[in-house]
Tab-separated table of C-alpha atoms and ligand atoms in Angstrom:
chain	number	residue	atom	x	y	z
A	17	MET	CA	-110.771	-129.664	64.537
A	18	THR	CA	-107.711	-131.890	64.280
A	19	ALA	CA	-107.006	-134.316	67.102
A	20	ILE	CA	-103.382	-134.192	68.168
A	21	THR	CA	-101.750	-137.442	69.198
A	22	ALA	CA	-98.292	-137.967	70.653
A	23	ALA	CA	-97.653	-140.672	68.022
A	24	THR	CA	-97.997	-138.300	65.071
A	25	GLU	CA	-96.989	-134.968	66.590
A	26	LEU	CA	-93.483	-134.555	65.222
A	27	ARG	CA	-92.122	-131.992	67.697
A	28	SER	CA	-92.417	-134.738	70.334
A	29	PHE	CA	-90.019	-137.035	68.445
A	30	THR	CA	-86.503	-137.667	69.724
A	31	LEU	CA	-83.566	-137.591	67.318
A	32	ALA	CA	-83.432	-141.412	67.426
A	33	GLU	CA	-87.126	-141.595	66.518
A	34	LEU	CA	-86.611	-139.174	63.635
A	35	GLN	CA	-83.677	-141.296	62.468
A	36	ALA	CA	-85.890	-144.376	62.511
A	37	LEU	CA	-88.550	-142.473	60.585
A	38	CYS	CA	-86.034	-141.392	57.943
A	39	GLN	CA	-84.757	-144.941	57.624
A	40	GLU	CA	-88.275	-146.281	57.217
A	41	GLN	CA	-88.997	-143.737	54.474
A	42	GLY	CA	-85.659	-144.311	52.731
A	43	TRP	CA	-84.432	-140.765	53.445
A	44	PRO	CA	-80.736	-140.120	54.204
A	45	ALA	CA	-79.836	-140.221	57.914
A	46	PHE	CA	-78.606	-136.599	57.999
A	47	ARG	CA	-82.173	-135.440	57.294
A	48	ALA	CA	-83.155	-136.526	60.804
A	49	LYS	CA	-80.722	-134.061	62.331
A	50	GLN	CA	-81.926	-131.265	60.073
A	51	LEU	CA	-85.515	-132.024	61.011
A	52	PHE	CA	-84.662	-132.149	64.699
A	53	GLN	CA	-83.058	-128.706	64.531
A	54	TRP	CA	-86.047	-127.211	62.754
A	55	LEU	CA	-88.382	-128.662	65.341
A	56	GLN	CA	-86.403	-128.160	68.531
A	57	GLN	CA	-84.086	-125.219	67.932
A	58	LYS	CA	-85.236	-123.044	65.068
A	59	GLY	CA	-88.867	-123.289	66.106
A	60	ALA	CA	-90.397	-124.025	62.689
A	61	TRP	CA	-94.182	-123.731	62.804
A	62	SER	CA	-94.824	-125.405	59.443
A	63	PHE	CA	-93.115	-127.916	57.170
A	64	SER	CA	-92.943	-125.284	54.431
A	65	GLU	CA	-90.449	-123.280	56.527
A	66	MET	CA	-87.934	-126.130	56.475
A	67	SER	CA	-85.975	-124.726	53.569
A	68	ASN	CA	-83.155	-127.285	53.508
A	69	ILE	CA	-85.562	-130.252	53.439
A	70	PRO	CA	-86.606	-131.425	49.931
A	71	GLN	CA	-90.161	-130.568	48.952
A	72	SER	CA	-91.037	-134.241	48.355
A	73	MET	CA	-90.027	-135.077	51.922
A	74	ARG	CA	-91.938	-132.107	53.332
A	75	ASP	CA	-95.044	-133.252	51.431
A	76	VAL	CA	-94.864	-136.726	52.967
A	77	LEU	CA	-94.358	-135.269	56.434
A	78	ALA	CA	-97.237	-132.836	56.066
A	79	GLU	CA	-99.520	-135.649	54.963
A	80	LYS	CA	-98.677	-138.072	57.747
A	81	TYR	CA	-97.619	-135.932	60.684
A	82	GLN	CA	-98.609	-132.893	62.683
A	83	LEU	CA	-96.557	-130.104	64.179
A	84	ALA	CA	-97.359	-128.622	67.543
A	85	ALA	CA	-97.740	-125.069	66.276
A	86	PRO	CA	-100.033	-123.039	68.491
A	87	GLN	CA	-101.731	-119.946	67.262
A	88	VAL	CA	-101.221	-116.850	69.399
A	89	LEU	CA	-104.714	-115.608	70.261
A	90	LYS	CA	-103.481	-112.871	72.549
A	91	LYS	CA	-100.181	-111.504	73.793
A	92	GLN	CA	-99.984	-109.179	76.773
A	93	CYS	CA	-97.038	-107.387	78.379
A	94	SER	CA	-97.036	-106.128	81.944
A	95	LYS	CA	-96.671	-102.384	82.430
A	96	ASP	CA	-93.144	-102.774	83.801
A	97	GLY	CA	-92.208	-104.809	80.720
A	98	THR	CA	-90.826	-107.752	82.687
A	99	THR	CA	-93.651	-110.207	82.087
A	100	VAL	CA	-95.235	-111.449	78.884
A	101	LYS	CA	-98.273	-113.688	78.730
A	102	TRP	CA	-99.586	-115.548	75.700
A	103	LEU	CA	-102.963	-117.122	75.206
A	104	LEU	CA	-102.307	-119.963	72.770
A	105	GLU	CA	-104.616	-122.271	70.867
A	106	PHE	CA	-103.762	-125.635	69.371
A	107	ALA	CA	-105.292	-127.140	66.239
A	108	ASP	CA	-107.989	-129.018	68.203
A	109	GLY	CA	-109.139	-125.853	69.949
A	110	ALA	CA	-107.321	-126.575	73.255
A	111	LYS	CA	-106.243	-123.295	74.837
A	112	ILE	CA	-103.429	-122.631	77.261
A	113	GLU	CA	-101.505	-119.765	78.754
A	114	THR	CA	-97.733	-119.345	78.898
A	115	VAL	CA	-95.844	-116.694	80.861
A	116	LEU	CA	-92.314	-115.394	80.375
A	117	MET	CA	-90.582	-113.523	83.201
A	118	LEU	CA	-87.441	-111.509	82.496
A	119	TYR	CA	-84.955	-110.724	85.270
A	120	GLU	CA	-81.877	-108.527	85.705
A	121	ARG	CA	-81.265	-107.650	82.140
A	122	GLU	CA	-78.132	-105.595	82.721
A	123	THR	CA	-76.177	-108.094	84.790
A	124	ALA	CA	-74.404	-111.357	84.169
A	125	ARG	CA	-77.223	-113.070	86.058
A	126	ASP	CA	-79.712	-112.534	83.274
A	127	ARG	CA	-82.559	-114.911	83.696
A	128	ALA	CA	-85.449	-115.522	81.347
A	129	THR	CA	-87.881	-117.970	82.900
A	130	VAL	CA	-90.872	-119.430	81.178
A	131	CYS	CA	-93.803	-120.840	83.106
A	132	VAL	CA	-95.280	-123.502	80.830
A	133	SER	CA	-98.622	-125.270	80.903
A	134	SER	CA	-98.593	-129.052	80.872
A	135	GLN	CA	-102.331	-129.510	80.378
A	136	SER	CA	-105.061	-127.445	78.819
A	137	GLY	CA	-107.241	-126.864	81.888
A	138	CYS	CA	-106.777	-128.990	84.999
A	139	GLY	CA	-108.785	-131.666	86.737
A	140	MET	CA	-107.429	-131.055	90.231
A	141	GLY	CA	-109.944	-128.359	91.083
A	142	CYS	CA	-107.891	-126.412	93.637
A	143	ALA	CA	-110.295	-123.888	95.113
A	144	PHE	CA	-108.031	-120.840	94.827
A	145	CYS	CA	-106.886	-121.465	91.258
A	146	ALA	CA	-108.425	-119.936	88.150
A	147	THR	CA	-107.364	-122.918	86.012
A	148	GLY	CA	-108.990	-125.349	88.442
A	149	GLN	CA	-112.376	-123.759	87.860
A	150	TYR	CA	-112.624	-125.437	84.469
A	151	LYS	CA	-113.856	-128.991	84.188
A	152	GLU	CA	-112.510	-129.909	80.748
A	153	TYR	CA	-108.870	-130.605	80.289
A	154	ARG	CA	-106.433	-132.631	78.255
A	155	ASN	CA	-102.751	-133.459	78.473
A	156	LEU	CA	-100.379	-131.555	76.231
A	157	THR	CA	-97.889	-133.493	74.133
A	158	ALA	CA	-94.178	-132.946	74.742
A	159	GLY	CA	-94.068	-130.944	71.510
A	160	GLU	CA	-96.878	-128.693	72.679
A	161	ILE	CA	-94.950	-127.898	75.849
A	162	ILE	CA	-91.747	-127.345	73.877
A	163	ALA	CA	-93.614	-125.017	71.497
A	164	GLN	CA	-94.290	-122.738	74.496
A	165	CYS	CA	-90.570	-122.717	75.316
A	166	LEU	CA	-89.697	-121.870	71.707
A	167	ILE	CA	-92.093	-118.924	71.702
A	168	ALA	CA	-90.609	-117.685	74.988
A	169	ASP	CA	-87.038	-118.260	73.770
A	170	LYS	CA	-87.673	-116.151	70.673
A	171	GLU	CA	-89.182	-113.359	72.760
A	172	ALA	CA	-86.276	-113.421	75.246
A	173	ARG	CA	-83.723	-113.190	72.427
A	174	GLU	CA	-85.636	-110.339	70.787
A	175	ARG	CA	-85.457	-108.487	74.102
A	176	GLY	CA	-81.679	-108.797	74.307
A	177	PHE	CA	-81.318	-111.934	76.416
A	178	ASN	CA	-78.925	-114.611	75.225
A	179	GLN	CA	-81.619	-117.245	75.384
A	180	LEU	CA	-84.358	-118.697	77.520
A	181	THR	CA	-82.597	-119.876	80.676
A	182	ASN	CA	-85.137	-121.483	83.017
A	183	ILE	CA	-88.318	-123.493	82.711
A	184	VAL	CA	-90.903	-123.974	85.419
A	185	PHE	CA	-93.726	-126.420	84.902
A	186	MET	CA	-96.123	-124.294	86.934
A	187	GLY	CA	-98.624	-123.062	84.373
A	188	MET	CA	-101.986	-124.635	83.694
A	189	GLY	CA	-102.361	-128.282	84.660
A	190	GLU	CA	-100.768	-130.862	86.920
A	191	PRO	CA	-97.531	-132.020	85.230
A	192	LEU	CA	-97.340	-135.233	87.250
A	193	LEU	CA	-100.578	-136.377	85.643
A	194	ASN	CA	-98.835	-136.137	82.270
A	195	MET	CA	-95.678	-138.084	83.116
A	196	ASP	CA	-94.684	-139.572	79.764
A	197	ASN	CA	-94.929	-136.276	77.936
A	198	LEU	CA	-93.225	-134.459	80.798
A	199	LYS	CA	-90.190	-136.739	80.745
A	200	ARG	CA	-89.944	-136.667	76.971
A	201	CYS	CA	-90.204	-132.894	76.976
A	202	ILE	CA	-87.500	-132.451	79.645
A	203	LEU	CA	-85.090	-134.683	77.722
A	204	LEU	CA	-85.802	-132.930	74.417
A	205	ILE	CA	-85.330	-129.452	75.928
A	206	ASN	CA	-82.115	-130.669	77.533
A	207	ASP	CA	-80.792	-132.023	74.208
A	208	GLU	CA	-77.657	-130.250	72.936
A	209	GLN	CA	-79.212	-129.963	69.508
A	210	GLY	CA	-82.446	-128.628	70.893
A	211	LEU	CA	-82.895	-125.698	73.279
A	212	ASN	CA	-80.005	-127.146	75.308
A	213	ILE	CA	-81.312	-125.976	78.673
A	214	GLY	CA	-79.796	-127.781	81.658
A	215	GLN	CA	-81.936	-130.080	83.788
A	216	ARG	CA	-81.005	-128.060	86.857
A	217	LYS	CA	-82.696	-125.076	85.226
A	218	MET	CA	-86.027	-126.875	85.111
A	219	THR	CA	-88.470	-127.146	88.008
A	220	VAL	CA	-91.554	-129.312	88.109
A	221	SER	CA	-94.329	-128.113	90.363
A	222	THR	CA	-96.970	-130.486	91.670
A	223	CYS	CA	-99.975	-130.186	93.907
A	224	GLY	CA	-98.672	-133.353	95.546
A	225	ILE	CA	-99.447	-136.549	93.611
A	226	VAL	CA	-97.447	-138.743	95.992
A	227	PRO	CA	-96.805	-141.902	93.900
A	228	ARG	CA	-95.709	-139.746	90.983
A	229	ILE	CA	-93.161	-137.889	93.133
A	230	TYR	CA	-91.441	-141.254	93.785
A	231	GLU	CA	-91.567	-141.993	90.061
A	232	LEU	CA	-90.102	-138.565	89.276
A	233	ALA	CA	-87.254	-139.166	91.729
A	234	ASP	CA	-86.546	-142.530	90.099
A	235	TRP	CA	-85.992	-140.853	86.728
A	236	ASN	CA	-82.638	-139.823	88.185
A	237	LEU	CA	-82.716	-136.475	86.485
A	238	GLN	CA	-81.348	-133.281	87.983
A	239	ILE	CA	-84.605	-131.351	87.786
A	240	GLY	CA	-85.971	-129.376	90.705
A	241	LEU	CA	-89.230	-130.111	92.517
A	242	ALA	CA	-91.724	-127.681	93.992
A	243	ILE	CA	-94.766	-128.850	95.919
A	244	SER	CA	-97.868	-126.770	96.409
A	245	LEU	CA	-98.308	-127.066	100.153
A	246	HIS	CA	-100.457	-124.051	101.046
A	247	SER	CA	-101.320	-125.378	104.507
A	248	ALA	CA	-99.875	-127.586	107.227
A	249	ASP	CA	-103.369	-128.286	108.513
A	250	ALA	CA	-105.074	-131.264	106.882
A	251	GLU	CA	-108.559	-129.729	107.042
A	252	VAL	CA	-107.509	-126.345	105.649
A	253	ARG	CA	-105.490	-128.029	102.911
A	254	LYS	CA	-108.516	-130.124	102.019
A	255	ARG	CA	-110.550	-126.950	101.658
A	256	LEU	CA	-107.929	-125.357	99.426
A	257	MET	CA	-106.897	-128.456	97.477
A	258	PRO	CA	-109.673	-131.047	97.775
A	259	LYS	CA	-108.277	-133.620	95.352
A	260	ALA	CA	-104.587	-133.226	96.208
A	261	SER	CA	-105.470	-133.779	99.874
A	262	HIS	CA	-106.250	-137.386	99.051
A	263	TYR	CA	-102.662	-137.907	100.214
A	264	SER	CA	-101.852	-137.025	103.804
A	265	LEU	CA	-99.241	-134.419	104.698
A	266	ASN	CA	-97.063	-137.181	106.145
A	267	GLU	CA	-97.221	-139.171	102.927
A	268	LEU	CA	-96.371	-136.036	100.983
A	269	LEU	CA	-93.373	-135.213	103.167
A	270	GLU	CA	-92.091	-138.785	102.956
A	271	ALA	CA	-92.209	-138.576	99.176
A	272	VAL	CA	-90.418	-135.220	99.248
A	273	HIS	CA	-87.762	-136.711	101.503
A	274	TYR	CA	-87.296	-139.582	99.047
A	275	PHE	CA	-86.920	-137.123	96.174
A	276	ARG	CA	-84.363	-135.115	98.161
A	277	GLU	CA	-82.337	-138.200	99.063
A	278	HIS	CA	-82.477	-139.636	95.588
A	279	THR	CA	-81.672	-136.569	93.530
A	280	GLY	CA	-79.740	-134.398	95.966
A	281	ARG	CA	-81.968	-131.512	94.926
A	282	ARG	CA	-83.472	-129.279	97.581
A	283	VAL	CA	-87.268	-129.133	97.411
A	284	THR	CA	-89.372	-125.987	97.538
A	285	ALA	CA	-92.794	-125.761	99.174
A	286	GLU	CA	-95.107	-123.202	97.632
A	287	TYR	CA	-97.325	-121.443	100.107
A	288	ALA	CA	-99.802	-118.785	98.942
A	289	LEU	CA	-101.087	-116.673	101.811
A	290	PHE	CA	-104.851	-116.242	102.063
A	291	GLN	CA	-106.338	-113.908	104.594
A	292	GLY	CA	-107.886	-115.632	107.592
A	293	VAL	CA	-107.374	-119.079	106.053
A	294	ASN	CA	-103.710	-120.111	106.023
A	295	ALA	CA	-102.012	-116.808	106.847
A	296	THR	CA	-102.955	-116.792	110.530
A	297	VAL	CA	-100.595	-116.956	113.521
A	298	GLU	CA	-101.775	-120.515	114.191
A	299	ALA	CA	-101.126	-121.519	110.558
A	300	ALA	CA	-97.571	-120.149	110.758
A	301	HIS	CA	-96.850	-122.223	113.872
A	302	GLN	CA	-98.340	-125.328	112.220
A	303	LEU	CA	-96.115	-124.839	109.188
A	304	GLY	CA	-93.069	-124.242	111.397
A	305	ASN	CA	-93.775	-127.435	113.315
A	306	LEU	CA	-94.282	-129.437	110.137
A	307	LEU	CA	-91.099	-128.312	108.399
A	308	THR	CA	-88.663	-127.747	111.228
A	309	GLY	CA	-85.647	-130.026	110.858
A	310	THR	CA	-86.090	-130.336	107.079
A	311	ASP	CA	-84.246	-128.243	104.510
A	312	ILE	CA	-87.388	-127.584	102.499
A	313	LEU	CA	-87.386	-123.997	101.326
A	314	VAL	CA	-90.732	-122.263	101.735
A	315	ASN	CA	-91.673	-120.009	98.864
A	316	ILE	CA	-94.188	-117.558	100.226
A	317	ILE	CA	-96.465	-116.366	97.468
A	318	PRO	CA	-98.366	-113.188	98.081
A	319	ALA	CA	-101.688	-114.600	96.850
A	320	ASN	CA	-103.347	-112.909	93.931
A	321	TYR	CA	-106.999	-112.165	93.686
A	322	VAL	CA	-108.879	-114.517	91.404
A	323	GLU	CA	-112.241	-113.342	90.165
A	324	GLY	CA	-115.091	-115.177	91.868
A	325	SER	CA	-112.838	-116.794	94.466
A	326	GLU	CA	-113.736	-116.769	98.163
A	327	PHE	CA	-110.030	-116.531	99.058
A	328	LEU	CA	-108.543	-113.104	99.519
A	329	PRO	CA	-104.876	-112.095	99.536
A	330	CYS	CA	-103.491	-111.405	103.020
A	331	THR	CA	-102.189	-108.013	104.127
A	332	ALA	CA	-98.507	-107.020	104.176
A	333	GLU	CA	-98.617	-107.069	107.982
A	334	GLU	CA	-100.008	-110.628	108.071
A	335	GLN	CA	-97.260	-111.700	105.676
A	336	ARG	CA	-94.560	-110.072	107.824
A	337	GLN	CA	-95.917	-111.742	110.952
A	338	PHE	CA	-96.142	-115.120	109.213
A	339	LEU	CA	-92.494	-114.950	108.140
A	340	ALA	CA	-91.358	-113.830	111.587
A	341	ILE	CA	-93.019	-116.833	113.219
A	342	LEU	CA	-91.587	-119.205	110.645
A	343	SER	CA	-88.068	-117.962	111.303
A	344	THR	CA	-88.365	-118.985	114.970
A	345	TYR	CA	-88.564	-122.609	113.738
A	346	ASN	CA	-85.400	-122.247	111.622
A	347	VAL	CA	-87.420	-122.885	108.503
A	348	SER	CA	-85.978	-121.154	105.443
A	349	ALA	CA	-88.471	-119.000	103.642
A	350	GLN	CA	-88.421	-116.433	100.893
A	351	VAL	CA	-91.117	-114.274	99.422
A	352	ARG	CA	-91.600	-114.933	95.777
A	353	GLU	CA	-91.817	-111.789	93.743
A	354	SER	CA	-95.240	-111.627	92.197
A	355	ARG	CA	-95.021	-110.770	88.522
A	356	GLY	CA	-97.567	-109.756	85.951
A	357	THR	CA	-100.573	-109.302	88.234
A	358	ASP	CA	-101.790	-106.508	85.938
A	359	ILE	CA	-102.154	-109.004	83.091
A	360	ASP	CA	-103.447	-111.915	85.249
A	361	ALA	CA	-100.172	-113.743	84.676
A	362	ALA	CA	-99.337	-114.327	88.315
A	363	CYS	CA	-99.675	-117.486	90.328
A	364	GLY	CA	-103.140	-119.003	90.292
A	365	GLN	CA	-104.446	-116.464	87.792
A	366	LEU	CA	-104.022	-118.459	84.598
A	367	ARG	CA	-107.218	-119.433	82.940
A	368	ARG	CA	-108.573	-120.116	79.498
A	369	ARG	CA	-110.256	-116.831	78.781
B	27	SF4	S1	-103.206	-125.136	91.350
B	27	SF4	FE1	-102.294	-126.416	89.767
B	27	SF4	S2	-103.088	-128.473	90.249
B	27	SF4	FE2	-104.409	-127.014	91.337
B	27	SF4	S3	-106.127	-126.637	89.899
B	27	SF4	FE3	-104.573	-125.041	89.563
B	27	SF4	S4	-103.346	-125.836	87.852
B	27	SF4	FE4	-104.461	-127.558	88.727
């Protein structure tokens, strides 16, 4: 097993860092740009693929550096063909899942969204989440996150889309516990000579690590923020998200407000409905009371069944009632389309099988 470190994993390098590397090695400056394109745009998985780079240079790189080049252990497509899920493995054995969702192929609003993992596993232990059931986890490097985008970009193009258009950091792991790699990855994906995906097309989802939300806002980027709220009742939220509930709902909302003020970006609150837990009439009123007067958009997620979980998806009637109550508080809400449930690619279903 090969340990991957951010310092030697070349897909995590910025163009400036590659330029410095070339200078240090005595290689011409234009090689840095060629390397950057292979790593960030063309999606090279090995140094041997880099056909316009001299063999001697490739040999040095292969000896001293690594490439985030996951192996595809499994690829599944949903029956309706709109969702693809990959089980990927990195050189050290770390496994992750990545999901691509394809929308409106025939219209000008084509959207190909990838849901990337930011950690292999997750330490937050949310009770309803398949990923949270695993104890071991590690942060992914920026390059390892970008590798997922490159795989999804290739798939989207092969299916007739112009390119990958949106990225949501909502897969396995808590992205705000991997801040340095997250920021580096966002900037690299945004780079004109990389995947060139706009910051406004990227959304970071967090279970609510309050100090990190302030830090994220202070990056002054145009990325979107989604918070996993799941309950407006402190006790219920603690049951669902024991570690995230370390921060109170008030603290969380203050941080969200700061993000909104600082970035101008509207924040989304994710709310998965679980029967008899947070989908009740009382829960709807609590959520309405908590969010009334804010412009937070509630994303209602029809919860998906996770094997072994005590939490069950609510009924269509409970969902309808929940939304009706919420609307009396003038809280904006939408029901997120659940994709890929037949391949366990939907929200909360990702795990390292
Ligand atoms: S919901 Fe997100 S933060 Fe919570 S355990 Fe799952 S992956 Fe981790």
